[in-house]
Amino acid sequence: MKVIVIGGGPAGILAAIFAARKGDEVVLLEKNEKLGKKLFITGKGRCNITNACDIEDLFSNIVSNHKFMYSSFYSFSNYDIIKFFEELGLKTKVERGNRVFPCSDKSSDVISALNKELNRLKVSVHLNSEVTKIKTKDNKFIGVEYREIKKDEKSYKDKETLNHKHTSKGTGDTYDYNVIHGDKLIIATGGISYPVTGSTGDGYRFARNLGHNVTKTYPSLVPFNIKESHIIKELQGLSLKNIEVKIYLEKREIYKEFGELLFTHFGVSGPVILSASSFCTTYLPDKELLLKIDLKPSLSFEQLDDRILRDFSSVSNKQFKNSLDKLLPRKLIPVIIKLSNINPEKQVNAITREERQELVSLIKGLELHIISTRDYKEAIITQGGVDIRQINPSTMESKLVSGVYFAGEVLDIDGLTGGYNLQVAWSTGYLAGNE
């Protein structure tokens, strides 16, 4: 069987490897100049390969359509991908939150291990090769048309390849177009997040042309823009650990989590915010969301009130503006003082009980308003994609066109941070390739 894989990311590479391992002839087409371009930047360049949680916990960390992943995760689990890389000679380690990384802390080592296996299996890899059309006959896949982006790269030529010329409209540029015939196609083109890595939505176009539905897409695992720019400007660069955030749509709580938050020049980011975006992005920008930050979640209202009272008692003659050094980060203090509506020059022994309790309420619930997410250029993944109702979850094959399979982020499946989205790519890629 001849298998054509579109996309040289994690899902596409793994699909190509397992198809080749079972004896198929495999052609991998990637429009970038190298494989794994997005994989290279994951985990801040360290590559968070997967998460070493119990397999049941994988499902709870998939936000969209987790039930669809049952066959994929049980066929090729997080422990299977760890074993896979160990067998390729890549040692791994487990860090905080069960995140799995290569021991070298280099994503390039992950890509190198995958490349070596592709070479060992004699997978025919074509870089700078952009697929332009998928060919079908009688509702069955028969081949793809692609063009070579680099002019100095030789065209793919074999007995099943046809070369012809095509002139790009409005430019006068002439490109060589090639047609490769095959028995099976795996579409693993990713979403539209980080478009600089080549994720430009090609798979959605292919899917639609084949008759598939594509659900509405959103940037996900992405920072938020905040309405109160004057506050954000003062807090830019401040990182807060061990805080709790709650997000409300009108008066309904839609997200709650404990973790780390970072103030940026436009709003908020950090792990707890990126995860929040998975649950909030569909409401934005049509709705405005309320973000409440509990700066001291380990203390109850009464405990924090007692703590502040003790702090005030020890510096009773100090001005209010100089009394919060032991309680809050230095950069946060001017903002809290301003929002408290307590005169900053007032001596703490003159602050009333009501004023102090208003201060407690502010620290336990600093309010900001989320007006939108950042765009796809800053999103780790795409939420939405090829409608999974038209995909066989046991094989990843299209229910509409025989011989066409989908894998990875192109599907309407997304997870939280921590290696879960890469596991989706590995598991679906394995099923599509191994079928």
Coordinates of C-alpha atoms in Angstrom, one line a residue:
M1 CA 0.0 0.0 0.0
K2 CA 1.2 3.5 -0.8
V3 CA 0.5 6.0 1.9
I4 CA 0.7 9.8 1.5
V5 CA 1.0 11.9 4.7
I6 CA 0.4 15.7 4.5
G7 CA 2.1 17.5 7.4
G8 CA 5.4 17.0 9.1
G9 CA 4.4 17.7 12.6
P10 CA 4.0 15.2 15.5
A11 CA 0.8 13.6 14.2
G12 CA 2.1 13.3 10.6
I13 CA 5.5 12.0 11.6
L14 CA 4.2 9.4 13.9
A15 CA 1.6 8.3 11.3
A16 CA 4.4 8.0 8.7
I17 CA 6.6 6.0 11.1
F18 CA 3.9 3.4 12.0
A19 CA 2.6 3.1 8.4
A20 CA 6.2 2.4 7.3
R21 CA 6.8 0.0 10.2
K22 CA 3.9 -2.2 8.9
G23 CA 5.5 -2.3 5.5
D24 CA 3.7 0.5 3.6
E25 CA 5.4 2.7 1.1
V26 CA 5.2 6.2 2.7
V27 CA 5.6 9.6 1.2
L28 CA 5.6 12.6 3.7
L29 CA 4.9 16.0 2.2
E30 CA 5.8 19.1 4.4
K31 CA 5.6 22.6 3.1
N32 CA 8.2 24.0 5.5
E33 CA 11.9 23.7 5.0
K34 CA 12.2 21.2 7.8
L35 CA 10.1 18.8 9.8
G36 CA 8.7 19.5 13.3
K37 CA 8.8 23.3 13.1
K38 CA 6.1 23.8 15.7
L39 CA 7.3 20.9 17.7
F40 CA 10.6 22.7 18.0
I41 CA 9.1 25.6 20.0
T42 CA 6.8 23.5 22.3
G43 CA 7.5 23.6 26.0
K44 CA 9.5 26.8 25.5
G45 CA 11.9 24.9 23.3
R46 CA 12.2 21.9 25.7
C47 CA 9.3 19.9 24.2
N48 CA 6.7 18.7 26.7
I49 CA 6.3 15.3 25.1
T50 CA 3.3 14.1 27.1
N51 CA 2.0 13.9 30.6
A52 CA 2.8 10.9 32.9
C53 CA -0.7 10.9 34.5
D54 CA -3.0 7.9 34.8
I55 CA -4.7 7.3 31.5
E56 CA -8.1 8.2 32.9
D57 CA -6.7 11.7 33.7
L58 CA -5.8 12.2 30.0
F59 CA -9.6 12.3 29.2
S60 CA -10.3 14.9 32.0
N61 CA -7.7 17.2 30.5
I62 CA -9.2 17.1 27.0
V63 CA -11.5 20.1 26.7
S64 CA -13.3 19.3 23.4
N65 CA -14.7 15.9 22.5
H66 CA -12.7 13.8 25.0
K67 CA -14.9 10.7 24.4
F68 CA -13.7 10.6 20.8
M69 CA -10.2 9.9 22.1
Y70 CA -11.1 6.6 23.8
S71 CA -9.7 4.3 21.1
S72 CA -6.7 6.5 20.4
F73 CA -5.5 6.8 24.0
Y74 CA -6.1 3.2 24.8
S75 CA -4.4 2.1 21.5
F76 CA -1.4 4.3 22.0
S77 CA -1.2 5.9 25.5
N78 CA 1.1 8.4 27.1
Y79 CA 3.2 5.5 28.4
D80 CA 3.5 4.1 24.9
I81 CA 4.9 7.3 23.5
I82 CA 7.5 7.5 26.4
K83 CA 8.5 3.9 25.6
F84 CA 8.6 4.7 21.9
F85 CA 11.1 7.5 22.5
E86 CA 13.1 5.5 25.0
E87 CA 13.5 2.8 22.3
L88 CA 14.7 5.4 19.9
G89 CA 17.4 6.3 22.4
L90 CA 15.8 9.5 23.7
K91 CA 15.8 9.5 27.5
T92 CA 13.0 11.3 29.3
K93 CA 12.2 12.7 32.7
V94 CA 9.1 13.7 34.6
E95 CA 8.8 17.1 36.1
R96 CA 6.2 19.1 38.1
G97 CA 2.6 18.4 37.1
N98 CA 3.8 15.0 35.6
R99 CA 5.1 16.8 32.5
V100 CA 7.4 14.7 30.5
F101 CA 10.5 16.2 28.8
P102 CA 13.6 14.9 27.1
C103 CA 16.5 14.7 29.7
S104 CA 18.5 17.0 27.4
D105 CA 15.8 19.7 27.7
K106 CA 16.1 20.1 23.9
S107 CA 13.2 19.8 21.5
S108 CA 15.7 19.4 18.7
D109 CA 16.7 16.0 20.2
V110 CA 13.0 14.9 19.9
I111 CA 12.9 15.9 16.3
S112 CA 16.3 14.3 15.6
A113 CA 15.1 11.0 17.0
L114 CA 12.0 11.1 14.8
N115 CA 14.0 12.0 11.7
K116 CA 16.4 9.1 12.3
E117 CA 13.5 6.7 12.5
L118 CA 12.0 8.1 9.3
N119 CA 15.3 7.7 7.5
R120 CA 15.8 4.1 8.9
L121 CA 12.3 3.2 7.6
K122 CA 13.1 4.9 4.2
V123 CA 10.1 7.2 4.4
S124 CA 10.3 9.5 1.4
V125 CA 10.2 13.0 2.9
H126 CA 9.6 16.0 0.6
L127 CA 10.2 19.4 2.2
N128 CA 9.1 22.7 0.7
S129 CA 6.2 20.8 -0.8
E130 CA 2.8 22.4 -0.6
V131 CA -0.2 20.2 -1.4
T132 CA -2.8 22.1 -3.4
K133 CA -5.4 19.5 -4.3
I134 CA -6.6 16.1 -3.1
K135 CA -7.8 13.9 -5.9
T136 CA -10.7 11.4 -5.5
K137 CA -12.6 9.1 -7.7
D138 CA -16.0 7.5 -6.9
N139 CA -15.7 8.8 -3.4
K140 CA -12.3 7.2 -2.9
F141 CA -8.8 8.8 -2.5
I142 CA -6.5 8.4 -5.5
G143 CA -3.8 11.0 -5.2
V144 CA -2.6 14.5 -4.4
E145 CA -1.4 17.5 -6.4
Y146 CA 1.5 19.5 -4.9
R147 CA 3.9 22.2 -5.8
E148 CA 7.5 22.6 -4.9
I149 CA 8.1 25.9 -3.1
K150 CA 11.9 26.0 -3.5
K151 CA 12.8 26.6 -7.1
D152 CA 16.2 24.8 -6.8
E153 CA 14.7 21.7 -5.3
K154 CA 14.3 18.8 -7.7
S155 CA 10.7 17.7 -8.5
Y156 CA 9.6 14.4 -7.1
K157 CA 9.7 11.9 -10.0
D158 CA 8.7 8.3 -10.2
K159 CA 6.4 6.3 -12.5
E160 CA 3.3 7.5 -10.6
T161 CA 4.2 11.2 -10.8
L162 CA 3.0 13.6 -13.5
N163 CA 4.6 17.0 -14.0
H164 CA 2.8 20.0 -15.4
K165 CA 3.0 23.8 -15.4
H166 CA 0.7 26.2 -13.6
T167 CA 0.8 30.0 -13.7
S168 CA -0.2 31.8 -10.5
K169 CA -2.9 34.3 -11.1
G170 CA -1.9 37.9 -11.0
T171 CA 1.9 37.2 -10.6
G172 CA 3.0 35.6 -13.8
D173 CA 5.1 33.1 -11.7
T174 CA 5.2 29.6 -13.1
Y175 CA 5.4 26.6 -10.8
D176 CA 5.9 22.9 -11.4
Y177 CA 3.0 20.9 -10.1
N178 CA 3.3 17.2 -9.4
V179 CA 0.7 14.5 -8.9
I180 CA 1.4 11.5 -6.6
H181 CA -1.0 8.6 -6.7
G182 CA -1.6 6.6 -3.6
D183 CA -4.0 4.2 -1.8
K184 CA -4.3 6.1 1.5
L185 CA -4.0 9.8 2.6
I186 CA -3.4 11.0 6.1
I187 CA -4.1 14.7 6.7
A188 CA -2.1 16.0 9.6
T189 CA -1.7 19.7 8.8
G190 CA -2.4 21.2 12.2
G191 CA -4.7 24.1 13.0
I192 CA -4.1 27.8 12.5
S193 CA -2.2 28.7 15.7
Y194 CA 1.4 29.9 15.3
P195 CA 1.0 30.4 11.5
V196 CA 4.7 31.2 11.2
T197 CA 5.3 27.5 11.7
G198 CA 3.2 26.6 8.7
S199 CA -0.2 26.1 10.5
T200 CA -2.3 28.0 8.1
G201 CA -5.5 26.0 8.0
D202 CA -4.8 24.0 4.9
G203 CA -6.4 20.9 6.4
Y204 CA -9.6 22.7 6.9
R205 CA -9.7 23.6 3.2
F206 CA -9.0 20.0 2.2
A207 CA -11.7 18.7 4.6
R208 CA -14.3 21.1 3.2
N209 CA -13.4 20.2 -0.3
L210 CA -13.9 16.5 0.6
G211 CA -17.4 17.3 2.0
H212 CA -16.5 17.5 5.7
N213 CA -17.9 20.0 8.1
V214 CA -15.4 22.2 10.0
T215 CA -16.5 23.6 13.3
K216 CA -15.9 27.2 14.1
T217 CA -12.3 27.8 15.2
Y218 CA -10.9 29.9 18.0
P219 CA -7.4 30.7 19.3
S220 CA -6.9 28.6 22.5
L221 CA -4.3 28.3 25.2
V222 CA -3.8 32.0 24.6
P223 CA -3.4 35.1 26.7
F224 CA -6.2 37.6 27.4
N225 CA -6.6 41.3 26.6
I226 CA -7.7 43.3 29.7
K227 CA -10.0 46.4 29.7
E228 CA -8.2 48.2 32.6
S229 CA -5.1 49.3 30.6
H230 CA -4.1 51.8 33.3
I231 CA -3.8 48.9 35.9
I232 CA -2.1 46.6 33.4
K233 CA 0.5 49.2 32.5
E234 CA 1.6 49.5 36.2
L235 CA 1.7 45.7 36.7
Q236 CA 3.4 44.7 33.4
G237 CA 6.1 42.1 34.0
L238 CA 4.7 41.0 37.4
S239 CA 4.4 37.3 37.9
L240 CA 2.2 36.0 40.7
K241 CA 2.4 32.4 42.0
N242 CA 0.0 30.5 44.1
I243 CA -3.0 32.7 43.3
E244 CA -6.6 31.6 42.4
V245 CA -8.5 33.0 39.5
K246 CA -12.3 32.9 38.9
I247 CA -13.9 33.9 35.6
Y248 CA -17.5 34.9 35.4
L249 CA -19.9 35.3 32.5
E250 CA -22.3 37.8 33.9
K251 CA -22.9 36.2 37.4
R252 CA -22.1 32.6 36.4
E253 CA -18.8 31.2 37.3
I254 CA -17.3 29.5 34.2
Y255 CA -13.7 28.8 35.3
K256 CA -11.8 28.5 38.6
E257 CA -8.2 27.4 39.0
F258 CA -5.1 27.8 41.2
G259 CA -1.7 28.5 39.8
E260 CA 0.6 31.1 38.3
L261 CA -0.4 34.4 36.4
L262 CA 1.7 36.9 34.5
F263 CA 0.8 40.5 33.8
T264 CA 1.8 41.6 30.3
H265 CA 1.7 44.9 28.3
F266 CA -1.8 44.0 27.0
G267 CA -3.3 42.0 29.8
V268 CA -2.7 38.6 31.5
S269 CA -1.0 35.4 30.6
G270 CA 0.7 32.5 32.4
P271 CA -0.3 28.8 32.9
V272 CA -3.6 29.5 34.8
I273 CA -4.7 32.0 32.1
L274 CA -3.8 29.9 29.1
S275 CA -5.8 27.0 30.5
A276 CA -8.7 29.4 31.3
S277 CA -8.8 30.4 27.6
S278 CA -9.8 26.9 26.6
F279 CA -13.1 27.4 28.5
C280 CA -13.6 31.1 27.8
T281 CA -12.6 31.8 24.2
T282 CA -15.9 31.0 22.6
Y283 CA -17.6 33.8 24.6
L284 CA -15.1 36.5 23.4
P285 CA -15.2 39.1 22.0
D286 CA -19.0 39.2 21.9
K287 CA -19.2 39.1 25.7
E288 CA -17.1 40.7 28.4
L289 CA -15.9 38.4 31.1
L290 CA -15.1 39.3 34.8
L291 CA -11.7 38.0 36.1
K292 CA -11.3 37.9 39.9
I293 CA -7.9 37.2 41.3
D294 CA -7.5 36.0 44.8
L295 CA -4.0 37.1 45.8
K296 CA -4.1 35.1 49.1
P297 CA -6.2 32.0 48.4
S298 CA -4.6 30.0 51.3
L299 CA -6.1 32.5 53.8
S300 CA -9.9 32.8 54.5
F301 CA -11.4 36.3 54.6
E302 CA -11.2 36.2 58.5
Q303 CA -7.6 34.9 58.5
L304 CA -6.4 37.6 56.1
D305 CA -8.2 40.3 58.1
D306 CA -6.4 39.1 61.2
R307 CA -3.1 39.0 59.3
I308 CA -3.5 42.6 58.2
L309 CA -4.6 43.7 61.6
R310 CA -1.4 42.2 63.1
D311 CA 0.7 43.8 60.4
F312 CA -0.9 47.2 61.1
S313 CA -0.4 46.8 64.8
S314 CA 3.4 46.3 64.3
V315 CA 3.7 49.5 62.2
S316 CA 0.9 51.6 63.8
N317 CA 2.5 54.9 63.1
K318 CA 3.3 54.2 59.5
Q319 CA 1.4 55.7 56.6
F320 CA -0.9 53.2 54.7
K321 CA 1.2 53.4 51.6
N322 CA 4.2 52.0 53.5
S323 CA 2.4 49.3 55.4
L324 CA 1.9 46.4 52.9
D325 CA 5.5 45.4 52.2
K326 CA 5.2 42.1 54.1
L327 CA 1.9 41.2 52.4
L328 CA 2.2 41.9 48.7
P329 CA 4.8 42.2 46.0
R330 CA 6.3 45.7 45.7
K331 CA 4.9 46.3 42.2
L332 CA 1.4 45.4 43.3
I333 CA 1.2 47.7 46.3
P334 CA 0.6 51.1 44.6
V335 CA -2.2 49.5 42.6
I336 CA -3.9 47.9 45.6
I337 CA -3.5 51.2 47.6
K338 CA -5.1 53.2 44.7
L339 CA -8.0 50.7 44.3
S340 CA -8.7 50.5 48.1
N341 CA -9.8 54.1 48.2
I342 CA -7.9 54.5 51.5
N343 CA -5.9 57.7 51.7
P344 CA -2.3 56.6 51.1
E345 CA -1.0 59.2 53.6
K346 CA -3.3 58.0 56.4
Q347 CA -1.7 56.3 59.4
V348 CA -2.6 52.7 59.7
N349 CA -3.8 53.1 63.3
A350 CA -6.5 55.4 61.9
I351 CA -7.8 53.0 59.3
T352 CA -11.3 51.9 60.3
R353 CA -12.5 48.3 60.5
E354 CA -14.7 48.9 57.4
E355 CA -11.8 50.3 55.4
R356 CA -9.6 47.3 56.4
Q357 CA -12.3 44.8 55.4
E358 CA -12.7 46.5 52.1
L359 CA -9.0 46.1 51.7
V360 CA -9.4 42.3 52.5
S361 CA -12.1 42.0 49.9
L362 CA -9.9 43.7 47.3
I363 CA -7.0 41.4 47.9
K364 CA -9.3 38.3 47.9
G365 CA -10.9 39.5 44.7
L366 CA -9.0 41.9 42.5
E367 CA -11.3 42.5 39.6
L368 CA -10.4 43.0 35.9
H369 CA -12.4 42.7 32.8
I370 CA -11.5 40.3 29.9
I371 CA -12.4 41.9 26.5
S372 CA -10.8 39.5 24.1
T373 CA -8.1 36.9 23.5
R374 CA -4.9 37.5 21.7
D375 CA -4.9 36.2 18.1
Y376 CA -3.7 33.0 16.5
K377 CA -0.1 34.2 16.3
E378 CA 0.1 33.8 20.1
A379 CA -2.2 30.8 20.5
I380 CA -0.6 27.5 21.4
I381 CA -3.4 25.5 19.7
T382 CA -6.6 25.9 17.8
Q383 CA -10.0 25.1 19.3
G384 CA -12.4 23.7 16.7
G385 CA -11.6 21.9 13.5
V386 CA -12.7 18.9 11.4
D387 CA -16.0 17.6 12.8
I388 CA -15.2 14.4 14.6
R389 CA -18.8 13.1 14.0
Q390 CA -17.6 12.4 10.4
I391 CA -14.5 10.5 11.5
N392 CA -14.2 6.9 12.7
P393 CA -12.7 7.2 16.2
S394 CA -11.2 3.6 16.0
T395 CA -9.3 4.3 12.8
M396 CA -9.3 8.1 12.1
E397 CA -10.7 7.4 8.7
S398 CA -13.2 9.7 7.1
K399 CA -16.7 8.4 7.0
L400 CA -17.3 10.3 3.8
V401 CA -14.3 9.5 1.6
S402 CA -12.6 6.1 1.6
G403 CA -8.9 6.1 2.2
V404 CA -8.7 9.6 3.8
Y405 CA -7.6 9.9 7.4
F406 CA -7.2 12.8 9.8
A407 CA -4.8 13.2 12.8
G408 CA -3.7 15.8 15.3
E409 CA -4.8 19.4 15.7
V410 CA -6.7 19.5 12.4
L411 CA -9.4 17.7 14.3
D412 CA -11.9 19.4 16.6
I413 CA -10.1 18.2 19.7
D414 CA -8.1 20.3 22.2
G415 CA -6.6 19.9 25.6
L416 CA -5.1 21.8 28.5
T417 CA -1.4 22.6 28.9
G418 CA 0.9 19.9 30.2
G419 CA 1.6 17.7 27.2
Y420 CA -2.0 16.7 26.6
N421 CA -2.3 18.2 23.1
L422 CA 0.9 16.5 21.9
Q423 CA -0.5 13.2 23.3
V424 CA -3.6 13.8 21.1
A425 CA -1.3 14.2 18.1
W426 CA 0.8 11.1 19.0
S427 CA -2.3 8.9 19.6
T428 CA -4.3 9.9 16.6
G429 CA -1.2 9.8 14.4
Y430 CA -0.5 6.3 15.6
L431 CA -4.1 5.1 14.8
A432 CA -4.1 6.7 11.4
G433 CA -0.8 5.3 10.4
N434 CA -1.2 1.9 11.9
E435 CA -4.6 1.2 10.4

